[in-house]
Amino acid sequence: MTEIKKFPIPSAEQENIEESLGLVWHCREKGICEKEAVSSSLEKSVNPLAYGKLIQKGLTQESGSHLDLTARGEELAKGVIRRHRLAERLLSDVLSLDKNAIDPNACQLEHIISMEVTESICTLLGHPVECPHGSSIPPGDCCKREQKQLDPIVVSVDKMSAGDEGKIAYLRLQAHPELHKLLSLGLVPGTIIHLHQTYPTFVLELGETQLAMEEDVARNIYVRKGKK
Amino acid sequence: MSDKNRVSKTIALVGNPNVGKSVIFNHLTGDYMTVSNYPGTTVDVSQGMAWISGESYQVVDTPGVNALIPYSEDEKVTRDLLLKDTPDVVVNVLDAKNLQRALMLTLELIEYRIPMVLALNMMDEALDRGISIDMKRLSALLGVPVVSTVAVTGEGLADLKRAVNQACVPSLQVPLTEDIVRSLNVFRGFWKKDFSAHQAVALALLSGDSSVAFGMQDHLSEGVSLQDVWKEAEKTQAEFVRSPRQLIFNARKALAAETLADIMTVQGKMSFSWLGRVGHWTMNPWPGFFIAGIVLYAVYQFVGVFGAGILVDFFEEDVFGEYLIPAARVFFDSFVPWTFLHDMFVGPYGVISMALTYAFALILPIVTTFFMAFGLLEDSGYLPRLSVMLDRAFRLIGLNGRSIIPLMLGLGCSTMGTVTTRILDTKKEKLIVTILLSLSVPCSAQMAVIFGMTAGLSVKLLLGWLLVVVGTTLFVGWLCSRLLPGARSSFLLEIPPIRLPLLKNVYAKMKARLKWYIWEVVPLFVLGTLILFFLDKLRLLDMIEKMAAPVVQTFLGLPGDATQAFLIGFLRRDYGAAGLFQLQKQGALDLHQVMVSLVLISLFMPCIAQLFMVFKERGWKWTAVIVAFVLTFAIGIAGLVNGVLKLFPGIL
């Protein structure tokens, strides 16, 4: 499905194209599709020629006042966004990099990670669906297969078994309006939790607080597993 | 409370759920508010007076909150109280063994700029866990008095009273990021200079809680409208890359962690506690369901067998039957020659022979035992654990395990249950529980009579009744979950620790509930009896019976006399049931008819008090819909049972 990336090191032109595709995707997520708006952000963030380049390469096309991704452009853009956001997750959750260092490094990584590495990272992180900023990560083939050969470091609570312990890596607060309650109940990143049971409902213990929750709440809590 | 000419100062008790605010309230005021070991016992503000160092204070108990950005109605109640009725002093009650979380709320509270006192409650449990807290340091950091209390035993409450006089506006400030501070300054301009909670309001707005500004017009500067405020909030939110809510939260979290590290030390590992072990057992399928079975059986033995059997027999047959009623008859026979007045008290529809006998001999013993058993369950912390066990079953009817709390309370009294629907998250869930409470969940008083009627009859009958009522509950719940708009919410509930209930507190709670019960029930019973009495004297009772005959006699196959039981059933279901009980005792009902009438009275109209509550909580439209539905549905199901019994006469 996902187009195979050329390796090893992409040329500056390829990098610019990937950068531009990522930006178009990002604009679309924010609901911006107008030609003028897209072209001006491309001009600002990449270079003045980027807009024309995309069309020339057949990655985007103008339709009326809008700029759309072509099927091929869509495929490539999805890959770039996926690699960028997975890289962010890796840098923040596993490598615990400083906040300011995450974005520039992710920008570099997105151009050089191969598909195999992308899938490994994705599996390692437990097939995350959101980047640390809450934007969604397009799923890859590995997510569909839910590969589990690599024991993931960060897992969602619903995949843990009773008796497991771990430290909360992040919560997917955007997934559910009620999840904000978790924060005020003390379930915040960095908290050490103990999963007491998984049936009939999940019961988590954090310090002196015991919380019972259903699977669809537990699914949105990601934990870096510790020793048993 | 916001009147300018109020005489006494107000104190508001604010804190996380289940930290003991109501216990402290009871101590300060000498009043009694229901106290239990689960979050969400207090759903509304309650008030009482207290004398503290020679000054009178109005004390306000608030529903527990985890944050002041409200996610549920009871949380909104607390937020609005702080903002709109601005108390003179806030007593922030904290769970000393769970300080990290408590401090998060404290840091939110300090933004309201109200003089504060901190009460570190449950200090005994904290000490048991090897937690020691440097209260002087905490007091210095926050700039407000800090006291430690063990509210259930009254320890430290004298200190708390003394501290109230020294309450002051916290000096601590949460260090916020530059961009947040910048937008706070913009918001500052919108409000009058003397509006002290401006920062709390601005932070809430930045966090996306636009409801906070409702009713705040009076505090706006000249020429500023609420629209301007909302527009600015929306604009600012859009400008931030990371959500301001997250940034504010992170700032508080960092400060709370820092403060905690500064003031708290934990020594030693937690020792093994068998209460904790029991707490875990009750939530695992094994032995959780087994324990649930034992608990239910014990409650049945205590309430159904001891209360409804032994105690009722004693009071009804011996106390009332042998002594009180004959004595009253003798008295009225000899001193009240006027038949009308004589019958009004000791006739077939007499206030003494009917209303008081029903209320005190039949129903009081059963509600007393029920409230006692229920109080023990509540204070032990078992109920939330039961909701863990039953969550999956509740999903089938569009609810989650949390609904067990209003439903179980509804077994005590459906009116109380209806109020407690406020702890539920979505409108749909509130509505489903309200409907079930109105339709099929019998209250303890009603169950009392039902147990009484079935006692000594066939077990099949009790099981058949149970089957119909439980089946109806599930069916209607399932139907509502399909038909009503909206969604169910996911189950998320804090489980309190298992505690050994203090008998003194269980007793106090039972006494308060009984007092309330007697005040509510007895007048209604007397009223109902008088209505029947006059209808009978005016010969209207026969007329009504004739009018209802097609339904009662033909469709339901019941004797005409049963009509009066259902008539008073409009006042209270248990009273209607008591009427049936009497009919049965006179031999006017066969097994088949007992079954049909029990099903009908179980599903019948909610009592008047509950109807008022439904009206208050859900509005008149839903009340009308519920009444129409319940009435037709109850009669329909009873008719169906009648039909089935006619087809298979040998079934009972």
GROMACS .gro file of C-alpha atoms in nm, chain B residues 184-193 198 220-222 224:
model
   15
  412LEU     CA    1  -0.498   3.708   3.173
  413ASN     CA    2  -0.407   4.075   3.161
  414VAL     CA    3  -0.634   4.123   2.861
  415PHE     CA    4  -0.920   3.960   3.049
  416ARG     CA    5  -0.847   4.170   3.358
  417GLY     CA    6  -0.971   4.476   3.171
  418PHE     CA    7  -1.314   4.327   3.118
  419TRP     CA    8  -1.400   4.309   3.485
  420LYS     CA    9  -1.462   4.574   3.749
  421LYS     CA   10  -1.172   4.651   3.980
  426HIS     CA   11  -1.145   3.757   3.791
  448LEU     CA   12  -1.833   4.347   3.394
  449SER     CA   13  -1.671   4.686   3.340
  450GLU     CA   14  -1.871   4.963   3.182
  452VAL     CA   15  -1.829   4.538   2.809
   0.00000   0.00000   0.00000
